[in-house]
Amino acid sequence: MEWIADPSIWAGLITLIVIELVLGIDNLVFIAILAEKLPPKQRDRARVTGLLLAMLMRLLLLASISWLVTLTQPLFSFRSFTFSARDLIMLFGGFFLLFKATMELNERLEGKDSNNPTQRKGAKFWGVVTQIVVLDAIFSLDSVITAVGMVDHLLVMMAAVVIAISLMLMASKPLTQFVNSHPTIVILCLSFLLMIGFSLVAEGFGFVIPKGYLYAAIGFSVMIEALNQLAIFNRRRFLSANQTLRQRTTEAVMRLLSGQKEDAELDAETASMLVDHGNQQIFNPQERRMIERVLNLNQRTVSSIMTSRHDIEHIDLNAPEDEIRQLLERNQHTRLVVTDGDDAEDLLGVVHVIDLLQQSLRGEPLNLRVLIRQPLVFPETLPLLPALEQFRNARTHFAFVVDEFGSVEGIVTLSDVTETIAGNLPNEVEEIDARHDIQKNADGSWTANGHMPLEDL
């Protein structure tokens, strides 16, 4: 065991681990691409199974070094070519890798989606694992032959294989997620596999392509793709610094609805679906306006749509019955706001007109005090989406809007929120809200009411 204290042994171990990692990257990439064809729940299992089988296969090959030596002995000759068992294995693996990489490239260039159940061809777990095992055998043979040529101690070679595979297992999941989440990187990796497959075929025929050429081409491609990913990252960071994700998403959807595909920041899949439509608008103007209002619903607060307390038609809690009846005759609303005296700032609650009608039909004197109800209370900064949810949960359509001091600033109804989406909806006895008045002048300019909300303008 004196070799354990030999620094050259440790240097050889570290070097061999690095080489095993480099030689195993292509194997890991192929496993990542194959595992993507499986359902999401089986992908991690296939990835781990593939790497463990690769480690087991390499350990078995290392344990049979004497048999490996016979693989390099010539078996037969054909014209000027002499083939050994290793050459035949390289030929088979190279052609298999060329075939699989070509098929995977074809699927992606044809636009097939492995995550779409209507397009997935029912990839079986053990079918994918079998393909992984076949490639493991090829990559393991190359890796083991490299290890045998560098180190003399079997335990050192086995330790290097175990450590390298363990590191690959730890890095495999994030690497797999990164590769599969970037379509351009998947295409690049498949191109690498084509190059590796071609080099294996050439090596099987006795034409040795220097590894430096292969890695130089791969390294240059990786550098170009890294610059591409950096440009994409910088663009996203620039956009996120100026606008929130919600704002960017809303604007992209609205550009898409308007037919402006080139400015909509679409992904490749969405953009490809719209190519055949040309400049044809997919949605009509009414649909676009309504969708835009829905998307912006949470950006508006109740204070932007409320009716100010100064514009509220109210009635004194202690008003005589004749005054109440006169108000009912000219009233156009289903609810009346009740105040304490004539002060419009002291709002007590609301009374439903139908309750007053039933009280009158029963021959009872009109009594606001027994009919008064407490509405919801919204802070003026409450967005419309949570306000809509509170209306739904409370089963009421009326709310007071208060400021930070608790003073009532106005009222808001469910109808106000609905009109934010669908536009102004006056009934047959209700006048159109003057705040939404906008008229075109003779010179082509427009005149809008100063109370008109900016979002409606």
Short mmCIF file of C-alpha atoms in Angstrom, two decimals:
data_model
loop_
_atom_site.label_atom_id
_atom_site.label_comp_id
_atom_site.label_asym_id
_atom_site.label_seq_id
_atom_site.Cartn_x
_atom_site.Cartn_y
_atom_site.Cartn_z
CA MET A 1 0.00 0.00 0.00
CA GLU A 2 3.06 2.28 -0.31
CA TRP A 3 1.53 3.80 -3.44
CA ILE A 4 -1.03 5.64 -1.28
CA ALA A 5 1.71 7.97 -0.03
CA ASP A 6 3.06 8.59 -3.53
CA PRO A 7 2.24 12.18 -4.68
CA SER A 8 2.34 11.09 -8.31
CA ILE A 9 -0.52 8.67 -7.61
CA TRP A 10 -2.67 11.48 -6.23
CA ALA A 11 -1.78 13.71 -9.16
CA GLY A 12 -2.77 10.89 -11.50
CA LEU A 13 -6.05 10.41 -9.61
CA ILE A 14 -6.99 14.09 -9.90
CA THR A 15 -6.03 14.17 -13.57
CA LEU A 16 -8.02 11.02 -14.25
CA ILE A 17 -11.09 12.45 -12.46
CA VAL A 18 -10.95 15.55 -14.66
CA ILE A 19 -10.59 13.45 -17.81
CA GLU A 20 -13.46 11.19 -16.73
CA LEU A 21 -15.64 14.27 -16.23
CA VAL A 22 -14.72 15.66 -19.65
CA LEU A 23 -15.35 12.32 -21.35
CA GLY A 24 -18.60 11.91 -19.41
CA ILE A 25 -20.16 15.26 -20.35
CA ASP A 26 -21.31 13.99 -23.75
CA ASN A 27 -22.78 10.92 -22.07
CA LEU A 28 -24.60 13.15 -19.57
CA VAL A 29 -25.95 15.39 -22.34
CA PHE A 30 -27.30 12.38 -24.22
CA ILE A 31 -28.95 11.08 -21.04
CA ALA A 32 -30.56 14.50 -20.46
CA ILE A 33 -32.00 14.59 -23.98
CA LEU A 34 -33.30 11.01 -23.80
CA ALA A 35 -34.79 11.50 -20.32
CA GLU A 36 -36.80 14.46 -21.61
CA LYS A 37 -38.89 12.05 -23.70
CA LEU A 38 -40.22 10.43 -20.52
CA PRO A 39 -43.04 11.72 -18.30
CA PRO A 40 -41.72 14.27 -15.74
CA LYS A 41 -42.07 11.84 -12.81
CA GLN A 42 -39.73 9.31 -14.48
CA ARG A 43 -37.01 11.68 -15.72
CA ASP A 44 -34.97 11.85 -12.50
CA ARG A 45 -35.17 8.09 -12.14
CA ALA A 46 -33.94 7.55 -15.72
CA ARG A 47 -31.12 10.05 -15.26
CA VAL A 48 -29.87 8.46 -12.03
CA THR A 49 -30.30 4.93 -13.42
CA GLY A 50 -28.33 5.82 -16.55
CA LEU A 51 -25.40 7.30 -14.62
CA LEU A 52 -25.30 4.43 -12.11
CA LEU A 53 -25.28 1.92 -14.96
CA ALA A 54 -22.43 3.88 -16.56
CA MET A 55 -20.44 3.65 -13.32
CA LEU A 56 -21.17 -0.06 -12.92
CA MET A 57 -20.18 -0.76 -16.51
CA ARG A 58 -16.90 1.12 -16.17
CA LEU A 59 -16.04 -0.69 -12.94
CA LEU A 60 -16.74 -4.06 -14.59
CA LEU A 61 -14.57 -3.13 -17.56
CA LEU A 62 -11.77 -2.04 -15.23
CA ALA A 63 -12.07 -5.34 -13.36
CA SER A 64 -11.49 -7.19 -16.64
CA ILE A 65 -8.43 -5.33 -17.91
CA SER A 66 -6.95 -8.52 -19.35
CA TRP A 67 -10.04 -8.90 -21.53
CA LEU A 68 -9.80 -5.26 -22.63
CA VAL A 69 -6.34 -5.93 -24.02
CA THR A 70 -7.78 -8.53 -26.39
CA LEU A 71 -10.23 -5.98 -27.79
CA THR A 72 -7.41 -4.16 -29.56
CA GLN A 73 -6.14 -7.30 -31.32
CA PRO A 74 -7.05 -7.50 -35.04
CA LEU A 75 -9.94 -9.81 -35.89
CA PHE A 76 -10.15 -9.51 -39.68
CA SER A 77 -9.14 -7.29 -42.57
CA PHE A 78 -11.14 -5.82 -45.40
CA ARG A 79 -9.06 -4.35 -48.19
CA SER A 80 -6.79 -1.81 -46.50
CA PHE A 81 -8.80 -1.74 -43.24
CA THR A 82 -8.03 -3.93 -40.24
CA PHE A 83 -10.74 -4.26 -37.63
CA SER A 84 -10.50 -5.23 -33.97
CA ALA A 85 -13.33 -5.79 -31.50
CA ARG A 86 -12.80 -2.24 -30.23
CA ASP A 87 -13.08 -0.88 -33.77
CA LEU A 88 -16.36 -2.72 -34.30
CA ILE A 89 -17.72 -1.38 -31.02
CA MET A 90 -16.69 2.13 -32.03
CA LEU A 91 -18.36 1.73 -35.43
CA PHE A 92 -21.58 0.47 -33.89
CA GLY A 93 -21.61 3.20 -31.26
CA GLY A 94 -20.78 5.91 -33.78
CA PHE A 95 -23.54 4.90 -36.18
CA PHE A 96 -25.99 4.53 -33.29
CA LEU A 97 -25.08 7.99 -32.00
CA LEU A 98 -25.39 9.49 -35.49
CA PHE A 99 -28.80 7.86 -35.90
CA LYS A 100 -30.17 8.99 -32.53
CA ALA A 101 -28.80 12.53 -32.81
CA THR A 102 -30.23 12.85 -36.33
CA MET A 103 -33.65 11.60 -35.17
CA GLU A 104 -33.68 13.98 -32.21
CA LEU A 105 -32.67 16.89 -34.44
CA ASN A 106 -35.40 15.97 -36.90
CA GLU A 107 -38.03 15.96 -34.12
CA ARG A 108 -37.03 19.42 -32.97
CA LEU A 109 -36.69 20.88 -36.45
CA GLU A 110 -40.12 19.48 -37.30
CA GLY A 111 -41.50 21.29 -34.27
CA LYS A 112 -42.60 18.21 -32.33
CA ASP A 113 -43.07 18.75 -28.60
CA SER A 114 -42.07 15.89 -26.33
CA ASN A 115 -44.01 17.52 -23.47
CA ASN A 116 -47.23 17.52 -25.48
CA PRO A 117 -49.22 14.33 -24.77
CA THR A 118 -50.82 14.48 -28.22
CA GLN A 119 -47.39 14.36 -29.89
CA ARG A 120 -45.46 12.12 -27.51
CA LYS A 121 -45.02 8.68 -28.98
CA GLY A 122 -45.30 6.83 -25.69
CA ALA A 123 -41.64 6.60 -24.74
CA LYS A 124 -41.20 3.70 -22.31
CA PHE A 125 -38.94 3.94 -19.29
CA TRP A 126 -36.94 0.80 -19.96
CA GLY A 127 -36.78 1.58 -23.67
CA VAL A 128 -35.06 4.85 -22.87
CA VAL A 129 -32.83 3.15 -20.28
CA THR A 130 -31.81 0.55 -22.89
CA GLN A 131 -30.68 3.30 -25.25
CA ILE A 132 -28.76 4.89 -22.39
CA VAL A 133 -27.06 1.56 -21.61
CA VAL A 134 -25.97 1.11 -25.24
CA LEU A 135 -24.33 4.54 -25.27
CA ASP A 136 -22.90 3.92 -21.79
CA ALA A 137 -21.08 0.91 -23.19
CA ILE A 138 -19.49 3.00 -25.95
CA PHE A 139 -18.52 5.95 -23.78
CA SER A 140 -17.39 3.66 -20.94
CA LEU A 141 -15.08 1.72 -23.26
CA ASP A 142 -13.38 4.91 -24.44
CA SER A 143 -13.12 6.19 -20.86
CA VAL A 144 -11.69 2.96 -19.47
CA ILE A 145 -9.12 2.60 -22.24
CA THR A 146 -7.98 6.16 -21.48
CA ALA A 147 -7.73 5.34 -17.77
CA VAL A 148 -5.74 2.16 -18.37
CA GLY A 149 -3.24 4.11 -20.46
CA MET A 150 -2.66 6.71 -17.74
CA VAL A 151 -2.59 4.88 -14.38
CA ASP A 152 -1.19 1.49 -13.38
CA HIS A 153 -3.16 0.95 -10.16
CA LEU A 154 -6.63 -0.57 -10.51
CA LEU A 155 -7.94 0.96 -7.26
CA VAL A 156 -6.93 4.43 -8.40
CA MET A 157 -8.81 3.97 -11.67
CA MET A 158 -11.91 2.69 -9.88
CA ALA A 159 -11.77 5.54 -7.35
CA ALA A 160 -11.53 8.07 -10.18
CA VAL A 161 -14.57 6.54 -11.91
CA VAL A 162 -16.66 6.51 -8.71
CA ILE A 163 -15.74 10.10 -7.81
CA ALA A 164 -16.35 11.38 -11.35
CA ILE A 165 -19.75 9.68 -11.64
CA SER A 166 -20.72 10.95 -8.17
CA LEU A 167 -19.88 14.52 -9.21
CA MET A 168 -21.86 14.05 -12.41
CA LEU A 169 -24.85 12.79 -10.39
CA MET A 170 -24.80 15.93 -8.26
CA ALA A 171 -24.52 18.21 -11.29
CA SER A 172 -26.81 16.23 -13.58
CA LYS A 173 -30.17 17.59 -12.43
CA PRO A 174 -29.40 21.34 -12.74
CA LEU A 175 -27.49 20.69 -15.97
CA THR A 176 -30.39 18.67 -17.37
CA GLN A 177 -32.90 21.37 -16.43
CA PHE A 178 -30.72 24.06 -17.98
CA VAL A 179 -30.20 22.14 -21.22
CA ASN A 180 -33.87 21.23 -21.64
CA SER A 181 -35.11 24.73 -20.80
CA HIS A 182 -33.06 26.30 -23.62
CA PRO A 183 -34.02 24.91 -27.06
CA THR A 184 -30.96 26.41 -28.74
CA ILE A 185 -28.67 24.62 -26.29
CA VAL A 186 -30.45 21.31 -26.99
CA ILE A 187 -29.77 21.79 -30.72
CA LEU A 188 -26.15 22.65 -29.93
CA CYS A 189 -25.74 19.53 -27.78
CA LEU A 190 -27.23 17.35 -30.51
CA SER A 191 -24.75 18.87 -32.94
CA PHE A 192 -21.97 17.91 -30.53
CA LEU A 193 -23.28 14.34 -30.44
CA LEU A 194 -23.22 14.27 -34.25
CA MET A 195 -19.57 15.35 -34.20
CA ILE A 196 -18.72 12.73 -31.57
CA GLY A 197 -20.58 10.05 -33.52
CA PHE A 198 -18.68 10.96 -36.68
CA SER A 199 -15.35 10.82 -34.79
CA LEU A 200 -16.24 7.35 -33.42
CA VAL A 201 -17.02 6.08 -36.93
CA ALA A 202 -13.76 7.54 -38.24
CA GLU A 203 -11.85 5.95 -35.35
CA GLY A 204 -13.51 2.63 -36.08
CA PHE A 205 -12.11 2.79 -39.62
CA GLY A 206 -8.66 3.65 -38.29
CA PHE A 207 -8.72 7.38 -39.02
CA VAL A 208 -7.69 9.06 -35.81
CA ILE A 209 -9.10 12.58 -35.47
CA PRO A 210 -7.13 14.50 -32.84
CA LYS A 211 -9.32 15.18 -29.83
CA GLY A 212 -8.00 18.72 -29.75
CA TYR A 213 -9.73 19.53 -33.03
CA LEU A 214 -13.01 18.14 -31.76
CA TYR A 215 -12.86 19.95 -28.44
CA ALA A 216 -11.77 23.18 -30.16
CA ALA A 217 -14.86 23.09 -32.38
CA ILE A 218 -17.09 22.30 -29.41
CA GLY A 219 -15.45 25.01 -27.31
CA PHE A 220 -15.91 27.63 -30.03
CA SER A 221 -19.59 26.70 -30.39
CA VAL A 222 -20.07 26.86 -26.62
CA MET A 223 -18.46 30.30 -26.55
CA ILE A 224 -20.82 31.61 -29.28
CA GLU A 225 -23.85 30.15 -27.50
CA ALA A 226 -22.65 31.63 -24.20
CA LEU A 227 -22.54 35.07 -25.83
CA ASN A 228 -26.05 34.47 -27.18
CA GLN A 229 -27.35 33.52 -23.74
CA LEU A 230 -25.58 36.54 -22.23
CA ALA A 231 -27.31 38.83 -24.73
CA ILE A 232 -30.69 37.30 -23.85
CA PHE A 233 -29.96 37.65 -20.13
CA ASN A 234 -28.93 41.30 -20.49
CA ARG A 235 -32.07 42.09 -22.48
CA ARG A 236 -34.27 40.50 -19.83
CA ARG A 237 -32.41 42.34 -17.08
CA PHE A 238 -32.82 45.63 -18.95
CA LEU A 239 -36.54 45.04 -19.36
CA SER A 240 -37.00 43.96 -15.74
CA ALA A 241 -35.20 47.09 -14.54
CA ASN A 242 -37.67 49.35 -16.34
CA GLN A 243 -40.89 47.38 -15.93
CA THR A 244 -42.24 44.69 -13.65
CA LEU A 245 -42.83 41.19 -14.99
CA ARG A 246 -46.57 41.81 -14.84
CA GLN A 247 -46.27 44.98 -16.91
CA ARG A 248 -44.06 43.29 -19.51
CA THR A 249 -46.42 40.35 -19.74
CA THR A 250 -49.45 42.61 -20.12
CA GLU A 251 -47.78 44.67 -22.84
CA ALA A 252 -46.66 41.54 -24.68
CA VAL A 253 -50.19 40.13 -24.62
CA MET A 254 -51.65 43.42 -25.80
CA ARG A 255 -49.16 43.66 -28.67
CA LEU A 256 -50.06 40.11 -29.60
CA LEU A 257 -53.77 40.91 -29.50
CA SER A 258 -53.09 43.92 -31.73
CA GLY A 259 -51.24 41.74 -34.23
CA GLN A 260 -47.80 43.24 -33.44
CA LYS A 261 -45.97 39.93 -33.21
CA GLU A 262 -42.55 41.41 -33.85
CA ASP A 263 -42.74 43.59 -30.71
CA ALA A 264 -44.48 41.14 -28.41
CA GLU A 265 -41.39 39.40 -26.96
CA LEU A 266 -42.81 36.00 -27.87
CA ASP A 267 -41.01 32.73 -27.38
CA ALA A 268 -40.11 30.67 -30.43
CA GLU A 269 -43.04 28.28 -30.04
CA THR A 270 -45.68 31.02 -29.81
CA ALA A 271 -44.16 33.05 -32.63
CA SER A 272 -44.08 30.02 -34.93
CA MET A 273 -47.82 29.47 -34.43
CA LEU A 274 -48.53 33.02 -35.61
CA VAL A 275 -46.39 33.01 -38.74
CA ASP A 276 -49.17 31.69 -40.96
CA HIS A 277 -51.53 34.48 -39.87
CA GLY A 278 -49.39 37.23 -41.39
CA ASN A 279 -50.72 40.63 -40.33
CA GLN A 280 -54.22 39.32 -39.74
CA GLN A 281 -55.63 40.46 -36.39
CA ILE A 282 -56.61 37.47 -34.27
CA PHE A 283 -58.95 39.42 -31.95
CA ASN A 284 -61.40 42.17 -32.79
CA PRO A 285 -61.07 45.62 -31.13
CA GLN A 286 -63.82 44.99 -28.56
CA GLU A 287 -62.14 41.79 -27.38
CA ARG A 288 -58.76 43.50 -27.17
CA ARG A 289 -60.12 46.36 -25.09
CA MET A 290 -61.91 44.02 -22.70
CA ILE A 291 -58.87 41.76 -22.25
CA GLU A 292 -56.68 44.81 -21.67
CA ARG A 293 -59.04 46.01 -18.94
CA VAL A 294 -59.03 42.58 -17.28
CA LEU A 295 -55.22 42.44 -17.32
CA ASN A 296 -55.02 45.92 -15.79
CA LEU A 297 -57.73 45.26 -13.20
CA ASN A 298 -55.28 44.76 -10.37
CA GLN A 299 -53.38 47.91 -11.31
CA ARG A 300 -56.35 50.15 -10.51
CA THR A 301 -57.66 50.99 -7.05
CA VAL A 302 -61.19 51.54 -5.82
CA SER A 303 -60.50 55.27 -5.48
CA SER A 304 -60.15 55.51 -9.28
CA ILE A 305 -63.73 54.32 -9.88
CA MET A 306 -65.56 55.45 -6.75
CA THR A 307 -68.29 58.07 -6.62
CA SER A 308 -67.14 60.96 -4.45
CA ARG A 309 -69.09 61.63 -1.28
CA HIS A 310 -69.91 65.09 -2.64
CA ASP A 311 -71.79 63.50 -5.57
CA ILE A 312 -73.72 60.99 -3.47
CA GLU A 313 -77.49 61.36 -3.18
CA HIS A 314 -78.16 60.88 0.53
CA ILE A 315 -81.00 61.23 3.05
CA ASP A 316 -81.08 62.26 6.68
CA LEU A 317 -81.69 59.43 9.15
CA ASN A 318 -84.35 61.56 10.90
CA ALA A 319 -86.00 62.88 7.72
CA PRO A 320 -89.83 63.07 7.82
CA GLU A 321 -91.84 60.53 5.84
CA ASP A 322 -92.94 63.06 3.19
CA GLU A 323 -89.33 63.92 2.40
CA ILE A 324 -88.47 60.22 2.11
CA ARG A 325 -91.35 59.65 -0.32
CA GLN A 326 -90.31 62.63 -2.46
CA LEU A 327 -86.77 61.27 -2.64
CA LEU A 328 -88.07 57.83 -3.65
CA GLU A 329 -90.09 59.37 -6.50
CA ARG A 330 -87.06 61.00 -8.10
CA ASN A 331 -84.54 58.35 -7.05
CA GLN A 332 -82.95 56.18 -9.77
CA HIS A 333 -80.92 53.90 -7.51
CA THR A 334 -81.67 50.70 -5.62
CA ARG A 335 -79.96 51.94 -2.45
CA LEU A 336 -79.97 55.18 -0.49
CA VAL A 337 -77.05 56.41 1.59
CA VAL A 338 -78.15 57.45 5.07
CA THR A 339 -76.42 60.33 6.87
CA ASP A 340 -76.68 61.84 10.33
CA GLY A 341 -78.20 65.19 9.49
CA ASP A 342 -77.46 67.02 6.27
CA ASP A 343 -73.71 66.48 6.61
CA ALA A 344 -72.61 64.35 3.64
CA GLU A 345 -69.38 63.45 5.43
CA ASP A 346 -71.09 61.53 8.25
CA LEU A 347 -72.30 58.41 6.41
CA LEU A 348 -74.10 55.89 8.62
CA GLY A 349 -75.00 53.13 6.18
CA VAL A 350 -77.35 52.29 3.34
CA VAL A 351 -81.03 51.48 2.98
CA HIS A 352 -82.40 49.28 0.21
CA VAL A 353 -85.26 50.93 -1.67
CA ILE A 354 -87.10 47.61 -1.86
CA ASP A 355 -87.14 47.46 1.96
CA LEU A 356 -88.81 50.89 2.05
CA LEU A 357 -91.31 49.72 -0.57
CA GLN A 358 -92.20 46.62 1.44
CA GLN A 359 -92.55 48.75 4.56
CA SER A 360 -94.94 51.07 2.72
CA LEU A 361 -96.98 48.17 1.27
CA ARG A 362 -97.48 46.77 4.75
CA GLY A 363 -98.96 50.14 5.78
CA GLU A 364 -96.15 50.84 8.23
CA PRO A 365 -94.60 54.30 8.62
CA LEU A 366 -91.30 54.67 6.76
CA ASN A 367 -88.55 54.17 9.35
CA LEU A 368 -84.96 54.40 8.08
CA ARG A 369 -83.45 53.49 11.44
CA VAL A 370 -84.74 49.88 11.43
CA LEU A 371 -83.78 49.31 7.78
CA ILE A 372 -80.24 50.68 7.79
CA ARG A 373 -77.49 48.22 6.80
CA GLN A 374 -73.72 48.42 7.10
CA PRO A 375 -71.91 48.06 3.77
CA LEU A 376 -68.38 46.84 3.17
CA VAL A 377 -65.55 49.25 3.93
CA PHE A 378 -62.64 49.45 1.49
CA PRO A 379 -59.40 51.41 1.93
CA GLU A 380 -58.94 53.77 -1.00
CA THR A 381 -55.73 51.96 -2.04
CA LEU A 382 -57.43 48.56 -2.39
CA PRO A 383 -56.93 47.11 -5.92
CA LEU A 384 -60.05 46.18 -7.86
CA LEU A 385 -59.30 42.46 -7.99
CA PRO A 386 -59.38 41.92 -4.21
CA ALA A 387 -62.35 44.29 -4.04
CA LEU A 388 -64.19 42.06 -6.50
CA GLU A 389 -63.35 39.03 -4.37
CA GLN A 390 -64.66 40.75 -1.22
CA PHE A 391 -67.90 41.60 -3.01
CA ARG A 392 -68.22 37.94 -3.94
CA ASN A 393 -67.54 36.61 -0.44
CA ALA A 394 -69.74 39.16 1.36
CA ARG A 395 -72.62 38.73 -1.12
CA THR A 396 -73.16 42.47 -1.25
CA HIS A 397 -72.71 44.99 -4.04
CA PHE A 398 -72.02 48.17 -2.07
CA ALA A 399 -69.03 49.52 -0.16
CA PHE A 400 -67.77 52.70 1.47
CA VAL A 401 -64.27 53.88 0.49
CA VAL A 402 -62.23 55.37 3.35
CA ASP A 403 -58.88 57.12 3.53
CA GLU A 404 -56.00 56.35 5.91
CA PHE A 405 -57.76 58.27 8.69
CA GLY A 406 -61.02 56.34 8.35
CA SER A 407 -62.96 59.19 6.76
CA VAL A 408 -65.40 58.15 4.05
CA GLU A 409 -64.24 59.46 0.67
CA GLY A 410 -66.93 57.91 -1.50
CA ILE A 411 -68.81 54.77 -2.46
CA VAL A 412 -68.13 51.97 -4.91
CA THR A 413 -70.47 49.25 -6.18
CA LEU A 414 -70.05 45.95 -7.96
CA SER A 415 -71.49 47.64 -11.04
CA ASP A 416 -68.59 50.12 -10.97
CA VAL A 417 -66.09 47.24 -11.07
CA THR A 418 -68.02 45.53 -13.87
CA GLU A 419 -68.02 48.73 -15.92
CA THR A 420 -64.25 48.87 -15.54
CA ILE A 421 -64.13 45.68 -17.61
CA ALA A 422 -67.07 46.05 -19.97
CA GLY A 423 -67.28 49.84 -20.24
CA ASN A 424 -70.06 52.18 -19.13
CA LEU A 425 -73.39 50.32 -18.77
CA PRO A 426 -76.18 52.87 -18.14
CA ASN A 427 -79.67 51.48 -17.66
CA GLU A 428 -82.84 52.83 -19.27
CA VAL A 429 -83.48 55.42 -16.57
CA GLU A 430 -79.88 56.27 -15.76
CA GLU A 431 -78.00 59.03 -17.50
CA ILE A 432 -74.56 58.31 -18.89
CA ASP A 433 -71.90 59.27 -16.36
CA ALA A 434 -70.72 62.77 -17.27
CA ARG A 435 -67.21 61.85 -16.18
CA HIS A 436 -66.91 59.71 -19.33
CA ASP A 437 -67.99 62.45 -21.75
CA ILE A 438 -65.55 62.87 -24.61
CA GLN A 439 -66.30 64.70 -27.84
CA LYS A 440 -64.46 65.21 -31.11
CA ASN A 441 -64.06 68.83 -32.19
CA ALA A 442 -64.30 70.19 -35.73
CA ASP A 443 -60.52 70.68 -35.96
CA GLY A 444 -59.92 67.00 -35.16
CA SER A 445 -58.99 67.53 -31.52
CA TRP A 446 -60.82 65.93 -28.61
CA THR A 447 -62.38 67.45 -25.51
CA ALA A 448 -62.72 65.19 -22.46
CA ASN A 449 -64.33 65.74 -19.09
CA GLY A 450 -61.69 66.60 -16.50
CA HIS A 451 -63.06 63.95 -14.12
CA MET A 452 -62.52 61.18 -16.68
CA PRO A 453 -60.16 58.49 -15.31
CA LEU A 454 -56.87 58.31 -17.19
CA GLU A 455 -57.32 54.56 -17.77
CA ASP A 456 -60.67 55.18 -19.52
CA LEU A 457 -59.20 58.00 -21.58
#
